[in-house]
Amino acid sequence: MSERAPALQSGRVDGVSKRPGVCAVIPAYNEAATIREVIIGVRAHLDCVIVVDDGSQDGTAAALADLDGVTLLRHERNAGKAQTLLTGFAHALAQGAGAVVTLDGDGQHRPEDLPRLLALHARRPGALLIAARTRRRELSPGIRRMANLIADFWISWAAGRLIHD
């Protein structure tokens, strides 16, 4: 772990995935109100679930305390979404995951959409798949829309091609 990476605390670790080799990584920052429902929805499709609590102060980790099959990693202080995803990806890969799917802990992504994404992954296992949230974006809170537009710009710039989320 680099000097800049925050310390981690590990929780429970699950066994074999319902979709072998695929692991869900869910970054969470102050998501106590929504994280349980997201995890329960994801567990219907995947056994390998990693939640990275990014220094939450609202009881996000406690909301998962009695759920089986969840690996809980915790940053002691908020490190930001990019670092949180890197932490989750590194752990998933270290556990032998061949593919990672990410969902936000706030419920923006629907776990019931996972079967379609996983079916596409089965057909194109080497592809980077993005389930873009382009429909009804106007219904999202303004701050989320702005964050997605900024992320779209920078990710597209880095990738050298237009990418939407």
PDB file of C-alpha atoms in Angstrom, residues 42-162:
ATOM      1  CA  VAL A  42     -26.433  -7.542  -5.740  1.00  0.00           C
ATOM      2  CA  ARG A  43     -26.249 -10.748  -3.680  1.00  0.00           C
ATOM      3  CA  ALA A  44     -29.186 -12.093  -5.684  1.00  0.00           C
ATOM      4  CA  HIS A  45     -26.803 -12.230  -8.672  1.00  0.00           C
ATOM      5  CA  LEU A  46     -23.279 -12.433  -7.240  1.00  0.00           C
ATOM      6  CA  ASP A  47     -21.745 -13.986  -4.160  1.00  0.00           C
ATOM      7  CA  CYS A  48     -18.546 -11.965  -4.325  1.00  0.00           C
ATOM      8  CA  VAL A  49     -19.384  -8.509  -2.976  1.00  0.00           C
ATOM      9  CA  ILE A  50     -16.799  -6.026  -1.735  1.00  0.00           C
ATOM     10  CA  VAL A  51     -17.927  -2.798  -0.100  1.00  0.00           C
ATOM     11  CA  VAL A  52     -15.299  -0.122   0.394  1.00  0.00           C
ATOM     12  CA  ASP A  53     -16.484   2.270   3.082  1.00  0.00           C
ATOM     13  CA  ASP A  54     -14.620   5.495   2.341  1.00  0.00           C
ATOM     14  CA  GLY A  55     -14.444   6.917   5.847  1.00  0.00           C
ATOM     15  CA  SER A  56     -18.198   7.179   6.378  1.00  0.00           C
ATOM     16  CA  GLN A  57     -19.414   8.846   9.568  1.00  0.00           C
ATOM     17  CA  ASP A  58     -23.075   7.760   9.365  1.00  0.00           C
ATOM     18  CA  GLY A  59     -22.941   4.069  10.248  1.00  0.00           C
ATOM     19  CA  THR A  60     -22.529   2.706   6.710  1.00  0.00           C
ATOM     20  CA  ALA A  61     -20.340  -0.163   7.951  1.00  0.00           C
ATOM     21  CA  ALA A  62     -22.734  -0.939  10.823  1.00  0.00           C
ATOM     22  CA  ALA A  63     -25.609  -1.209   8.321  1.00  0.00           C
ATOM     23  CA  LEU A  64     -23.825  -4.251   6.841  1.00  0.00           C
ATOM     24  CA  ALA A  65     -22.820  -5.904  10.117  1.00  0.00           C
ATOM     25  CA  ASP A  66     -25.290  -8.801   9.956  1.00  0.00           C
ATOM     26  CA  LEU A  67     -25.160  -9.435   6.188  1.00  0.00           C
ATOM     27  CA  ASP A  68     -23.398 -12.618   5.115  1.00  0.00           C
ATOM     28  CA  GLY A  69     -21.135 -12.810   2.115  1.00  0.00           C
ATOM     29  CA  VAL A  70     -19.862  -9.247   2.150  1.00  0.00           C
ATOM     30  CA  THR A  71     -16.231  -8.227   2.323  1.00  0.00           C
ATOM     31  CA  LEU A  72     -16.048  -4.869   4.043  1.00  0.00           C
ATOM     32  CA  LEU A  73     -12.943  -2.759   3.541  1.00  0.00           C
ATOM     33  CA  ARG A  74     -12.772   0.577   5.294  1.00  0.00           C
ATOM     34  CA  HIS A  75     -10.705   3.676   4.700  1.00  0.00           C
ATOM     35  CA  GLU A  76     -10.225   5.380   8.060  1.00  0.00           C
ATOM     36  CA  ARG A  77     -10.613   8.763   6.344  1.00  0.00           C
ATOM     37  CA  ASN A  78     -12.288   9.787   3.103  1.00  0.00           C
ATOM     38  CA  ALA A  79      -9.911   9.197   0.187  1.00  0.00           C
ATOM     39  CA  GLY A  80     -12.285   9.846  -2.730  1.00  0.00           C
ATOM     40  CA  LYS A  81     -14.048   7.591  -5.178  1.00  0.00           C
ATOM     41  CA  ALA A  82     -11.040   6.862  -7.399  1.00  0.00           C
ATOM     42  CA  GLN A  83      -8.945   5.571  -4.478  1.00  0.00           C
ATOM     43  CA  THR A  84     -11.942   3.667  -3.143  1.00  0.00           C
ATOM     44  CA  LEU A  85     -12.417   1.894  -6.477  1.00  0.00           C
ATOM     45  CA  LEU A  86      -8.686   1.120  -6.687  1.00  0.00           C
ATOM     46  CA  THR A  87      -8.824  -0.404  -3.204  1.00  0.00           C
ATOM     47  CA  GLY A  88     -11.800  -2.570  -4.179  1.00  0.00           C
ATOM     48  CA  PHE A  89     -10.310  -3.620  -7.542  1.00  0.00           C
ATOM     49  CA  ALA A  90      -7.002  -4.582  -5.911  1.00  0.00           C
ATOM     50  CA  HIS A  91      -8.789  -6.707  -3.318  1.00  0.00           C
ATOM     51  CA  ALA A  92     -11.022  -8.368  -5.929  1.00  0.00           C
ATOM     52  CA  LEU A  93      -8.023  -9.228  -8.104  1.00  0.00           C
ATOM     53  CA  ALA A  94      -6.082 -10.526  -5.099  1.00  0.00           C
ATOM     54  CA  GLN A  95      -9.046 -12.825  -4.364  1.00  0.00           C
ATOM     55  CA  GLY A  96      -8.878 -14.210  -7.927  1.00  0.00           C
ATOM     56  CA  ALA A  97     -11.636 -12.221  -9.622  1.00  0.00           C
ATOM     57  CA  GLY A  98     -11.413 -12.249 -13.405  1.00  0.00           C
ATOM     58  CA  ALA A  99     -13.961  -9.465 -13.780  1.00  0.00           C
ATOM     59  CA  VAL A 100     -15.299  -6.660 -11.620  1.00  0.00           C
ATOM     60  CA  VAL A 101     -18.624  -4.876 -11.788  1.00  0.00           C
ATOM     61  CA  THR A 102     -19.134  -1.642  -9.892  1.00  0.00           C
ATOM     62  CA  LEU A 103     -22.306  -0.150  -8.486  1.00  0.00           C
ATOM     63  CA  ASP A 104     -22.715   2.939  -6.330  1.00  0.00           C
ATOM     64  CA  GLY A 105     -23.813   2.459  -2.742  1.00  0.00           C
ATOM     65  CA  ASP A 106     -26.514   5.117  -3.040  1.00  0.00           C
ATOM     66  CA  GLY A 107     -28.806   3.038  -5.249  1.00  0.00           C
ATOM     67  CA  GLN A 108     -28.202   4.958  -8.499  1.00  0.00           C
ATOM     68  CA  HIS A 109     -27.398   1.661 -10.196  1.00  0.00           C
ATOM     69  CA  ARG A 110     -30.079  -1.014 -10.194  1.00  0.00           C
ATOM     70  CA  PRO A 111     -28.866  -4.463  -9.088  1.00  0.00           C
ATOM     71  CA  GLU A 112     -31.712  -6.018 -11.110  1.00  0.00           C
ATOM     72  CA  ASP A 113     -29.866  -4.874 -14.262  1.00  0.00           C
ATOM     73  CA  LEU A 114     -26.896  -7.125 -13.423  1.00  0.00           C
ATOM     74  CA  PRO A 115     -28.151 -10.201 -15.346  1.00  0.00           C
ATOM     75  CA  ARG A 116     -28.137  -8.242 -18.626  1.00  0.00           C
ATOM     76  CA  LEU A 117     -24.660  -6.875 -17.952  1.00  0.00           C
ATOM     77  CA  LEU A 118     -23.365 -10.312 -16.927  1.00  0.00           C
ATOM     78  CA  ALA A 119     -24.885 -11.908 -20.054  1.00  0.00           C
ATOM     79  CA  LEU A 120     -23.089  -9.362 -22.213  1.00  0.00           C
ATOM     80  CA  HIS A 121     -19.870 -10.019 -20.288  1.00  0.00           C
ATOM     81  CA  ALA A 122     -20.247 -13.753 -21.013  1.00  0.00           C
ATOM     82  CA  ARG A 123     -20.410 -12.953 -24.744  1.00  0.00           C
ATOM     83  CA  ARG A 124     -17.531 -10.418 -24.652  1.00  0.00           C
ATOM     84  CA  PRO A 125     -15.373 -11.337 -21.642  1.00  0.00           C
ATOM     85  CA  GLY A 126     -12.447  -9.092 -22.605  1.00  0.00           C
ATOM     86  CA  ALA A 127     -14.498  -5.958 -23.215  1.00  0.00           C
ATOM     87  CA  LEU A 128     -14.895  -2.950 -20.962  1.00  0.00           C
ATOM     88  CA  LEU A 129     -18.649  -2.696 -20.469  1.00  0.00           C
ATOM     89  CA  ILE A 130     -20.374   0.450 -19.278  1.00  0.00           C
ATOM     90  CA  ALA A 131     -24.036   0.452 -18.330  1.00  0.00           C
ATOM     91  CA  ALA A 132     -24.422   4.159 -19.012  1.00  0.00           C
ATOM     92  CA  ARG A 133     -27.056   6.106 -17.125  1.00  0.00           C
ATOM     93  CA  THR A 134     -28.228   8.150 -20.101  1.00  0.00           C
ATOM     94  CA  ARG A 135     -31.993   7.719 -19.837  1.00  0.00           C
ATOM     95  CA  ARG A 136     -33.938  10.256 -17.837  1.00  0.00           C
ATOM     96  CA  ARG A 137     -30.785  11.984 -16.617  1.00  0.00           C
ATOM     97  CA  GLU A 138     -32.862  15.107 -16.087  1.00  0.00           C
ATOM     98  CA  LEU A 139     -34.521  13.373 -13.118  1.00  0.00           C
ATOM     99  CA  SER A 140     -31.204  13.052 -11.274  1.00  0.00           C
ATOM    100  CA  PRO A 141     -30.312  15.667  -8.674  1.00  0.00           C
ATOM    101  CA  GLY A 142     -28.457  18.594 -10.262  1.00  0.00           C
ATOM    102  CA  ILE A 143     -25.217  17.927  -8.389  1.00  0.00           C
ATOM    103  CA  ARG A 144     -25.190  14.296  -9.610  1.00  0.00           C
ATOM    104  CA  ARG A 145     -25.846  15.359 -13.206  1.00  0.00           C
ATOM    105  CA  MET A 146     -22.985  17.837 -13.032  1.00  0.00           C
ATOM    106  CA  ALA A 147     -20.645  15.246 -11.506  1.00  0.00           C
ATOM    107  CA  ASN A 148     -21.545  12.744 -14.250  1.00  0.00           C
ATOM    108  CA  LEU A 149     -20.961  15.330 -16.989  1.00  0.00           C
ATOM    109  CA  ILE A 150     -17.558  16.219 -15.576  1.00  0.00           C
ATOM    110  CA  ALA A 151     -16.641  12.540 -15.216  1.00  0.00           C
ATOM    111  CA  ASP A 152     -17.856  11.845 -18.781  1.00  0.00           C
ATOM    112  CA  PHE A 153     -15.569  14.584 -20.085  1.00  0.00           C
ATOM    113  CA  TRP A 154     -12.420  13.483 -18.262  1.00  0.00           C
ATOM    114  CA  ILE A 155     -12.927   9.759 -18.803  1.00  0.00           C
ATOM    115  CA  SER A 156     -13.574  10.377 -22.511  1.00  0.00           C
ATOM    116  CA  TRP A 157     -10.472  12.560 -22.701  1.00  0.00           C
ATOM    117  CA  ALA A 158      -8.316   9.918 -20.993  1.00  0.00           C
ATOM    118  CA  ALA A 159      -9.725   7.106 -23.152  1.00  0.00           C
ATOM    119  CA  GLY A 160      -9.424   9.049 -26.389  1.00  0.00           C
ATOM    120  CA  ARG A 161     -13.030   8.316 -27.269  1.00  0.00           C
ATOM    121  CA  LEU A 162     -16.485   9.436 -26.201  1.00  0.00           C
TER     122      LEU A 162
END
